[in-house]
Amino acid sequence: MLIEEIINGILPLPPLARQRLEACVTEVAYAKGHILLQANKVERAMYFIKKGIVRAYSEYGDNEITFWFGKEGDPVLSMKSYVAKDRGYEDIELLEDCALYEIQTSQLEQLFGEDIHIANWGRRLAEKELMKTEERFISRQCRTATERYKELIQESPHLLQRVQLGHIASYLGITQVSLSRIRAEIR
Amino acid sequence: MLIEEIINGILPLPPLARQRLEACVTEVAYAKGHILLQANKVERAMYFIKKGIVRAYSEYGDNEITFWFGKEGDPVLSMKSYVAKDRGYEDIELLEDCALYEIQTSQLEQLFGEDIHIANWGRRLAEKELMKTEERFISRQCRTATERYKELIQESPHLLQRVQLGHIASYLGITQVSLSRIRAEIR
DNA sequence: GGTAAAATTTTACAAATGATAAAAATTATC
DNA sequence: GATAATTTTTATCATTTGTAAAATTTTACC
C-alpha cells in the first residue's frame, strides 16, 4: 500500500502539505517476530503498515493479552507515548515479515504547529482511531463472545487465515478453549 | 466549572484563538432525566459539562447498557455523529440537573479550517478521549469485575455517591446482582 | 518423508456470572 | 410520617467460562 493512499485515506491533503508530510516518512522492513514498539517505554516513532500484519499485546500475569491487530494501511503507535509522552502499555509484534512507513513523532508535532492542513490531518487520525476503539468497546460491552467471533468472521475474514487462534481468542476476550468450543458449536 | 478552564485543560490556547472558540459557546441547562443526545440520530451539537453528571447508554435487547459517565469538565458528544456524521450509538441522559456549555459542531469545524491553534486543540481533544477509551478497554480486557470495581472506587469515589448501582454494574459489564455479590464479598 | 515442535481441539471438573424471584432497604410523594 | 415506588441485597439454580491435562492436528525443519 502506498503512503500517499494511506495519508489521503485519513484526510485528503493539498499537494504541498502532503509533500511536507511525506518528507518525514522513511521506509523500513523487519522480519516476523520483531518487536516494533515496546511496552513500558516512551516510543518516539509511529508507523503505517505498507505490507504485513501485526498485533499489540500486554503481558498480564502469566499470559499475554492481544488487544489489537494491524493490517495494511493501519497506523501503528503507542497511544500513551504519542499522546501523553508516557510509557506505553503494549508490545507490538510483527506476525509476518513487514514493510512499514516510519515517522518520528517529533517531526510530526512540528508539522502540526506549522501547517493547518496537517494539524487537521492529525486530528482526523486521532478521531478515526477513537471511533474504531469505541466500536470495539461497545461490541465488547454488548455482545457475547459467540457474537463477537461471528462479527470478526464477517468483518475480517482474512485475519483468521493470517493469525493463530490463540491470539484471536485473547483479542475476543476469551480463552483459547472457549474459542474452540464456540467454533465447534457453529460448525 | 468555567469554559475557559475546560478549554485550556485540553490545550492552552493563545488569547485570540480562545476568544474565537468561546464565541461559539452558549450556556444551556436541563433537568435530571433529560435526554441530551439521542441514539440513532445525527447530532449536530456537542457539550461540556459545567455542573452535573450524565451517562451514555445503549438499548440492547431488553436492557440498557451504560458505557460512560460524564462529570464536570468532561466533553459530551456522539463520536459517531461528530467524526463520521453518522447516527450515534448512544442516548445521553442527565443523571442530575445540569448546566452545560453547548457548541454546534458545524461552527467548530469551520474554526478547525481557519485557526491552526483550534485545529490542534481539536486534535488534542480527540487524542485525550482516545486515551481514556483505550484505558477502559484495556482495563476491561485484563481485569476481573472485582478488580474493576475496586479500581472505580479508587479513581472515582464520588461517582458511587451520585450514581445508582444498577448503572455502575452495567458500566462495569456485569449485572446488578453480580455487583451486589462483589460488594458483599469486599465488606 | 519423518521427527519434533507448536497449535488446536477435546474432555472433565471448578469457579464465576447470569437469571429469576423474593426480601430488605432506601427514596419519593402526598 | 405513612404509603407507594424504586433500588439494593439475598438466595437458588442454570449457564457460561475458566483451568488443567490429554489427544489430535498442523506446521516447521532436517
Coordinates of N, CA and C in Angstrom, one line a residue, chain A:
Chain A
M1 N 0.9 -1.2 0.0 CA 0.0 0.0 0.0 C 0.9 1.2 0.0
L2 N 0.5 2.2 -0.8 CA 1.4 3.4 -1.0 C 1.1 4.4 0.2
I3 N 2.1 5.1 0.6 CA 2.0 6.1 1.7 C 1.0 7.2 1.3
E4 N 1.0 7.5 0.0 CA 0.0 8.5 -0.5 C -1.4 8.1 -0.2
E5 N -1.7 6.9 -0.6 CA -3.1 6.4 -0.3 C -3.4 6.5 1.1
I6 N -2.5 6.0 2.0 CA -2.7 5.9 3.4 C -3.0 7.3 3.9
I7 N -2.2 8.3 3.6 CA -2.3 9.7 4.1 C -3.6 10.2 3.6
N8 N -3.9 10.1 2.3 CA -5.2 10.7 1.8 C -6.4 10.0 2.3
G9 N -6.2 8.7 2.7 CA -7.3 8.0 3.3 C -7.8 8.5 4.6
I10 N -6.9 9.1 5.3 CA -7.2 9.7 6.6 C -7.9 11.1 6.4
L11 N -7.2 11.9 5.6 CA -7.8 13.2 5.2 C -7.0 13.7 4.0
P12 N -7.7 13.9 2.9 CA -7.0 14.3 1.7 C -6.3 15.6 1.9
L13 N -5.0 15.7 1.6 CA -4.2 16.9 1.8 C -3.9 17.6 0.5
P14 N -3.8 18.9 0.5 CA -3.4 19.6 -0.7 C -1.9 19.2 -0.9
P15 N -1.5 19.3 -2.2 CA -0.2 18.8 -2.6 C 1.0 19.2 -1.7
L16 N 1.1 20.5 -1.4 CA 2.2 21.0 -0.6 C 2.3 20.3 0.7
A17 N 1.1 20.3 1.4 CA 1.1 19.7 2.7 C 1.4 18.3 2.7
R18 N 1.0 17.6 1.6 CA 1.3 16.1 1.5 C 2.8 15.9 1.3
Q19 N 3.3 16.8 0.5 CA 4.8 16.7 0.3 C 5.5 16.9 1.6
R20 N 5.1 17.8 2.4 CA 5.8 18.1 3.7 C 5.7 16.9 4.6
L21 N 4.5 16.3 4.6 CA 4.3 15.1 5.5 C 5.1 13.9 5.0
E22 N 5.1 13.7 3.7 CA 5.8 12.6 3.1 C 7.3 12.7 3.3
A23 N 7.7 13.9 3.4 CA 9.2 14.1 3.5 C 9.7 13.6 4.9
C24 N 8.8 13.4 5.8 CA 9.1 12.8 7.1 C 9.2 11.3 7.1
V25 N 8.6 10.7 6.1 CA 8.4 9.3 6.1 C 9.7 8.6 5.5
T26 N 10.1 7.5 6.3 CA 11.1 6.6 5.7 C 10.6 5.2 5.7
E27 N 11.0 4.4 4.8 CA 10.6 3.1 4.7 C 11.5 2.1 5.5
V28 N 10.9 1.2 6.2 CA 11.7 0.2 6.9 C 11.1 -1.1 6.8
A29 N 11.9 -2.2 7.0 CA 11.3 -3.5 6.9 C 11.9 -4.4 8.1
Y30 N 11.1 -5.2 8.7 CA 11.5 -6.1 9.7 C 10.9 -7.5 9.5
A31 N 11.6 -8.4 10.1 CA 11.1 -9.8 9.9 C 10.0 -10.2 10.9
K32 N 9.3 -11.2 10.6 CA 8.3 -11.8 11.5 C 8.9 -12.0 12.9
G33 N 8.2 -11.6 13.9 CA 8.7 -11.8 15.3 C 9.3 -10.6 15.9
H34 N 9.7 -9.6 15.0 CA 10.3 -8.4 15.5 C 9.4 -7.6 16.4
I35 N 9.9 -7.1 17.5 CA 9.1 -6.2 18.4 C 9.3 -4.8 17.9
L36 N 8.2 -4.2 17.4 CA 8.3 -2.9 16.8 C 8.3 -1.8 17.8
L37 N 7.3 -1.9 18.8 CA 7.2 -1.0 19.9 C 7.2 -1.8 21.2
Q38 N 7.8 -1.2 22.2 CA 7.9 -2.0 23.4 C 7.1 -1.4 24.5
A39 N 6.5 -2.2 25.3 CA 5.7 -1.8 26.5 C 6.7 -1.1 27.5
N40 N 6.1 -0.3 28.3 CA 6.9 0.4 29.3 C 8.1 1.2 28.8
K41 N 7.9 1.7 27.6 CA 8.9 2.6 27.0 C 8.2 3.8 26.4
V42 N 8.9 4.9 26.4 CA 8.3 6.1 25.7 C 8.8 6.0 24.2
E43 N 7.9 5.6 23.3 CA 8.3 5.4 21.9 C 8.3 6.7 21.2
R44 N 9.2 6.9 20.3 CA 9.4 8.2 19.6 C 9.0 8.1 18.1
A45 N 8.6 6.9 17.7 CA 8.2 6.8 16.3 C 6.8 6.2 16.1
M46 N 6.2 6.5 15.0 CA 5.0 5.8 14.7 C 5.1 5.2 13.3
Y47 N 4.2 4.4 12.9 CA 4.3 3.6 11.7 C 3.0 3.5 11.0
F48 N 3.1 3.3 9.6 CA 1.9 2.8 8.9 C 2.4 1.5 8.2
I49 N 1.4 0.6 8.2 CA 1.8 -0.7 7.6 C 1.7 -0.7 6.1
K50 N 2.8 -0.9 5.4 CA 2.7 -1.0 4.0 C 2.3 -2.4 3.6
K51 N 2.9 -3.4 4.3 CA 2.6 -4.8 3.9 C 2.9 -5.6 5.2
G52 N 1.9 -6.4 5.5 CA 2.1 -7.3 6.7 C 1.0 -7.2 7.7
I53 N 1.2 -7.8 8.8 CA 0.2 -7.8 9.9 C 0.9 -7.9 11.2
V54 N 0.4 -7.1 12.2 CA 1.0 -7.0 13.5 C -0.1 -7.1 14.6
R55 N 0.4 -7.3 15.8 CA -0.5 -7.4 16.9 C 0.0 -6.6 18.1
A56 N -0.9 -6.0 18.9 CA -0.5 -5.3 20.1 C -0.9 -6.2 21.3
Y57 N 0.0 -6.4 22.2 CA -0.4 -7.2 23.4 C 0.2 -6.7 24.6
S58 N -0.4 -7.0 25.8 CA 0.2 -6.7 27.1 C 0.5 -8.0 27.8
E59 N 1.6 -8.1 28.5 CA 1.8 -9.1 29.5 C 0.9 -8.9 30.6
Y60 N 0.1 -9.9 31.1 CA -0.7 -9.7 32.3 C -0.6 -10.9 33.1
G61 N 0.1 -10.9 34.2 CA 0.4 -12.1 35.0 C 1.2 -13.0 34.1
D62 N 0.6 -14.2 34.0 CA 1.3 -15.3 33.2 C 1.2 -15.1 31.7
N63 N 0.0 -14.7 31.3 CA -0.3 -14.8 29.9 C -0.4 -13.4 29.3
E64 N -0.2 -13.4 28.0 CA -0.3 -12.1 27.3 C -1.7 -11.9 26.7
I65 N -2.2 -10.7 26.6 CA -3.5 -10.4 26.1 C -3.3 -9.5 24.9
T66 N -3.8 -10.1 23.7 CA -3.7 -9.4 22.5 C -5.0 -8.5 22.4
F67 N -4.8 -7.2 22.2 CA -5.9 -6.3 22.1 C -6.1 -5.6 20.8
W68 N -5.2 -5.8 19.9 CA -5.4 -5.1 18.6 C -4.6 -5.8 17.5
F69 N -5.1 -5.9 16.3 CA -4.4 -6.3 15.1 C -4.3 -5.2 14.1
G70 N -3.1 -5.0 13.5 CA -3.0 -4.0 12.5 C -2.7 -4.7 11.1
K71 N -3.3 -4.2 10.1 CA -3.1 -4.7 8.8 C -2.7 -3.6 7.8
E72 N -2.5 -3.9 6.5 CA -2.1 -2.9 5.5 C -2.9 -1.6 5.7
G73 N -2.2 -0.5 5.8 CA -2.8 0.8 5.8 C -3.1 1.3 7.2
D74 N -3.0 0.4 8.2 CA -3.3 0.8 9.6 C -2.1 1.6 10.2
P75 N -2.4 2.5 11.1 CA -1.4 3.2 11.9 C -1.0 2.3 13.0
V76 N 0.3 2.4 13.3 CA 0.8 1.6 14.5 C 1.5 2.6 15.4
L77 N 1.0 2.7 16.6 CA 1.7 3.6 17.5 C 1.2 3.3 18.9
S78 N 2.1 3.6 19.9 CA 1.7 3.6 21.3 C 1.0 4.9 21.6
M79 N -0.4 4.8 21.8 CA -1.1 6.0 22.1 C -0.6 6.7 23.3
K80 N -0.3 5.9 24.3 CA 0.2 6.5 25.5 C 1.5 7.3 25.3
S81 N 2.4 6.8 24.4 CA 3.6 7.5 24.1 C 3.3 8.7 23.2
Y82 N 2.4 8.5 22.2 CA 2.1 9.5 21.2 C 1.4 10.7 21.9
V83 N 0.4 10.4 22.7 CA -0.4 11.5 23.2 C 0.1 12.0 24.5
A84 N 0.6 11.1 25.4 CA 0.9 11.6 26.8 C 2.4 11.6 27.0
K85 N 3.2 11.2 26.0 CA 4.6 11.1 26.2 C 5.0 10.3 27.4
D86 N 4.2 9.3 27.6 CA 4.4 8.4 28.7 C 4.6 7.0 28.2
R87 N 5.1 6.1 29.1 CA 5.4 4.7 28.7 C 4.1 4.0 28.3
G88 N 4.2 3.3 27.2 CA 3.0 2.6 26.6 C 2.7 1.3 27.4
Y89 N 1.5 0.8 27.1 CA 1.0 -0.4 27.7 C 1.5 -1.6 26.9
E90 N 1.7 -1.4 25.6 CA 1.7 -2.6 24.7 C 3.1 -2.9 24.0
D91 N 3.3 -4.1 23.8 CA 4.3 -4.5 22.9 C 3.6 -4.7 21.5
I92 N 4.3 -4.3 20.5 CA 3.8 -4.6 19.1 C 4.7 -5.5 18.4
E93 N 4.2 -6.6 18.0 CA 5.0 -7.7 17.4 C 4.5 -7.9 16.0
L94 N 5.5 -8.1 15.1 CA 5.1 -8.4 13.7 C 4.8 -9.9 13.6
L95 N 3.6 -10.1 13.0 CA 3.1 -11.5 12.8 C 3.5 -12.1 11.5
E96 N 4.0 -11.2 10.6 CA 4.6 -11.6 9.3 C 5.8 -10.6 9.1
D97 N 6.6 -11.0 8.1 CA 7.6 -10.0 7.6 C 6.8 -8.8 7.2
C98 N 7.3 -7.6 7.6 CA 6.5 -6.4 7.3 C 7.4 -5.3 6.6
A99 N 6.7 -4.6 5.8 CA 7.2 -3.3 5.3 C 6.4 -2.2 5.9
L100 N 7.2 -1.2 6.4 CA 6.5 -0.2 7.2 C 6.9 1.2 6.8
Y101 N 6.1 2.2 6.9 CA 6.4 3.6 6.8 C 6.7 4.1 8.2
E102 N 7.8 4.7 8.4 CA 8.1 5.2 9.8 C 8.2 6.7 9.8
I103 N 7.6 7.3 10.9 CA 7.6 8.8 11.1 C 8.0 9.0 12.5
Q104 N 8.9 10.0 12.7 CA 9.3 10.4 14.1 C 8.2 11.3 14.6
T105 N 7.7 11.1 15.8 CA 6.6 11.9 16.2 C 7.0 13.3 16.5
S106 N 8.3 13.5 16.8 CA 8.8 14.9 17.0 C 8.6 15.7 15.7
Q107 N 8.9 15.1 14.6 CA 8.8 15.8 13.3 C 7.3 16.1 13.0
L108 N 6.5 15.1 13.3 CA 5.1 15.2 13.1 C 4.5 16.4 13.9
E109 N 4.9 16.5 15.2 CA 4.5 17.5 16.0 C 4.9 18.9 15.5
Q110 N 6.1 19.0 15.0 CA 6.5 20.2 14.4 C 5.6 20.6 13.3
L111 N 5.2 19.7 12.4 CA 4.3 20.0 11.3 C 2.9 20.4 11.8
F112 N 2.5 19.8 12.9 CA 1.2 20.1 13.4 C 1.1 21.6 13.8
G113 N 2.3 22.1 14.3 CA 2.3 23.5 14.6 C 2.5 24.5 13.5
E114 N 2.9 23.9 12.3 CA 3.3 24.8 11.2 C 2.2 24.8 10.1
D115 N 1.5 23.7 9.9 CA 0.6 23.6 8.8 C -0.8 23.1 9.2
I116 N -1.7 24.0 9.0 CA -3.1 23.7 9.5 C -3.7 22.5 8.8
H117 N -3.3 22.2 7.6 CA -3.9 21.0 7.0 C -3.4 19.8 7.6
I118 N -2.1 19.8 8.0 CA -1.5 18.6 8.7 C -2.1 18.5 10.1
A119 N -2.3 19.7 10.7 CA -2.9 19.6 12.1 C -4.3 19.0 12.0
N120 N -5.1 19.3 11.0 CA -6.4 18.7 10.8 C -6.3 17.2 10.4
W121 N -5.2 16.9 9.7 CA -5.0 15.5 9.3 C -4.7 14.7 10.6
G122 N -3.9 15.3 11.5 CA -3.6 14.6 12.8 C -4.9 14.5 13.6
R123 N -5.7 15.5 13.6 CA -7.0 15.4 14.3 C -7.8 14.3 13.8
R124 N -7.9 14.2 12.5 CA -8.7 13.2 11.8 C -8.2 11.8 12.1
L125 N -6.8 11.7 12.2 CA -6.2 10.4 12.5 C -6.7 9.9 13.9
A126 N -6.6 10.8 14.9 CA -7.0 10.5 16.2 C -8.5 10.2 16.3
E127 N -9.3 11.0 15.6 CA -10.7 10.8 15.6 C -11.1 9.4 15.0
K128 N -10.5 9.0 14.0 CA -10.8 7.7 13.4 C -10.4 6.6 14.3
E129 N -9.2 6.7 14.9 CA -8.8 5.7 15.8 C -9.8 5.6 17.0
L130 N -10.2 6.8 17.4 CA -11.2 6.8 18.5 C -12.5 6.1 18.2
M131 N -13.0 6.3 17.0 CA -14.2 5.6 16.5 C -14.0 4.1 16.5
K132 N -12.8 3.6 16.0 CA -12.6 2.2 16.0 C -12.5 1.6 17.4
T133 N -11.8 2.3 18.3 CA -11.7 1.8 19.7 C -13.1 1.8 20.3
E134 N -13.9 2.8 20.1 CA -15.2 2.9 20.7 C -16.1 1.8 20.2
E135 N -16.0 1.5 18.9 CA -16.8 0.4 18.3 C -16.5 -0.9 19.0
R136 N -15.2 -1.1 19.1 CA -14.8 -2.4 19.8 C -15.2 -2.4 21.2
F137 N -15.1 -1.3 21.9 CA -15.5 -1.2 23.3 C -17.0 -1.6 23.4
I138 N -17.8 -1.0 22.6 CA -19.3 -1.2 22.6 C -19.6 -2.7 22.3
S139 N -18.9 -3.2 21.2 CA -19.1 -4.6 20.8 C -18.8 -5.5 22.0
R140 N -17.7 -5.2 22.7 CA -17.3 -6.0 23.9 C -18.4 -5.9 25.0
Q141 N -18.9 -4.7 25.2 CA -19.8 -4.5 26.3 C -21.2 -5.1 26.0
C142 N -21.6 -5.1 24.7 CA -23.0 -5.5 24.4 C -23.1 -6.9 23.8
R143 N -22.1 -7.5 23.2 CA -22.3 -8.8 22.6 C -21.6 -9.9 23.3
T144 N -22.1 -11.1 23.1 CA -21.5 -12.3 23.7 C -20.2 -12.7 22.9
A145 N -19.4 -13.5 23.4 CA -18.2 -14.0 22.8 C -18.6 -14.6 21.4
T146 N -19.6 -15.4 21.3 CA -20.0 -16.0 20.1 C -20.4 -14.9 19.0
E147 N -21.1 -14.0 19.4 CA -21.5 -12.9 18.5 C -20.2 -12.1 18.0
R148 N -19.3 -11.9 19.0 CA -18.1 -11.2 18.6 C -17.3 -12.0 17.6
Y149 N -17.3 -13.3 17.8 CA -16.5 -14.1 16.9 C -17.1 -14.1 15.5
K150 N -18.5 -14.2 15.4 CA -19.1 -14.2 14.1 C -18.9 -12.8 13.5
E151 N -19.0 -11.8 14.2 CA -18.7 -10.4 13.8 C -17.3 -10.3 13.1
L152 N -16.4 -10.9 13.8 CA -15.0 -10.9 13.3 C -14.9 -11.7 12.0
I153 N -15.5 -12.8 11.9 CA -15.5 -13.6 10.6 C -16.1 -12.7 9.5
Q154 N -17.2 -12.1 9.8 CA -17.8 -11.2 8.8 C -16.9 -10.1 8.4
E155 N -16.4 -9.4 9.3 CA -15.7 -8.1 9.0 C -14.2 -8.3 8.7
S156 N -13.6 -9.3 9.2 CA -12.2 -9.5 8.9 C -11.9 -11.0 8.6
P157 N -12.5 -11.6 7.6 CA -12.3 -13.0 7.3 C -10.8 -13.3 7.1
H158 N -10.1 -12.4 6.4 CA -8.7 -12.6 6.1 C -7.8 -12.8 7.4
L159 N -8.3 -12.2 8.5 CA -7.5 -12.2 9.7 C -7.3 -13.7 10.2
L160 N -8.4 -14.4 10.1 CA -8.4 -15.8 10.6 C -7.4 -16.7 9.8
Q161 N -7.2 -16.2 8.5 CA -6.2 -17.0 7.7 C -4.8 -16.7 8.2
R162 N -4.6 -15.5 8.7 CA -3.2 -15.0 8.9 C -2.8 -15.0 10.3
V163 N -3.7 -15.2 11.2 CA -3.3 -15.1 12.7 C -3.8 -16.3 13.4
Q164 N -2.9 -16.8 14.3 CA -3.3 -18.0 15.0 C -4.4 -17.8 16.0
L165 N -5.1 -18.9 16.3 CA -6.4 -18.8 17.0 C -6.2 -18.3 18.5
G166 N -5.0 -18.7 19.0 CA -4.7 -18.3 20.4 C -4.8 -16.7 20.5
H167 N -4.2 -16.1 19.5 CA -4.3 -14.6 19.5 C -5.7 -14.1 19.3
I168 N -6.4 -14.7 18.4 CA -7.8 -14.3 18.2 C -8.6 -14.4 19.4
A169 N -8.4 -15.6 20.1 CA -9.2 -15.8 21.4 C -8.9 -14.7 22.3
S170 N -7.7 -14.3 22.5 CA -7.4 -13.3 23.5 C -7.9 -11.9 23.1
Y171 N -7.9 -11.7 21.8 CA -8.4 -10.5 21.2 C -9.9 -10.4 21.5
L172 N -10.6 -11.5 21.4 CA -12.1 -11.6 21.7 C -12.4 -11.5 23.2
G173 N -11.3 -11.6 24.0 CA -11.5 -11.6 25.4 C -11.9 -12.9 26.0
I174 N -11.6 -14.0 25.4 CA -11.9 -15.3 25.9 C -10.6 -16.2 25.8
T175 N -10.7 -17.4 26.4 CA -9.6 -18.3 26.4 C -9.6 -19.1 25.0
Q176 N -8.5 -19.7 24.7 CA -8.4 -20.5 23.5 C -9.4 -21.6 23.6
V177 N -9.6 -22.2 24.8 CA -10.5 -23.3 24.9 C -11.9 -22.9 24.6
S178 N -12.3 -21.7 25.1 CA -13.6 -21.1 24.9 C -13.8 -20.9 23.4
L179 N -12.8 -20.4 22.7 CA -13.0 -20.2 21.3 C -13.2 -21.5 20.5
S180 N -12.4 -22.5 21.0 CA -12.6 -23.8 20.3 C -14.0 -24.3 20.5
R181 N -14.5 -24.1 21.7 CA -15.9 -24.5 21.9 C -16.9 -23.8 21.0
I182 N -16.7 -22.5 20.9 CA -17.6 -21.7 20.0 C -17.5 -22.2 18.6
R183 N -16.2 -22.4 18.1 CA -16.1 -22.8 16.8 C -16.7 -24.2 16.5
A184 N -16.7 -25.1 17.5 CA -17.3 -26.4 17.4 C -18.8 -26.3 17.3
E185 N -19.4 -25.3 18.1 CA -20.8 -25.1 18.1 C -21.3 -24.6 16.8
I186 N -20.6 -23.7 16.2 CA -21.0 -23.1 15.0 C -21.0 -24.1 13.8
R187 N -20.1 -24.9 13.8 CA -20.0 -25.9 12.7 C -21.2 -26.8 12.7

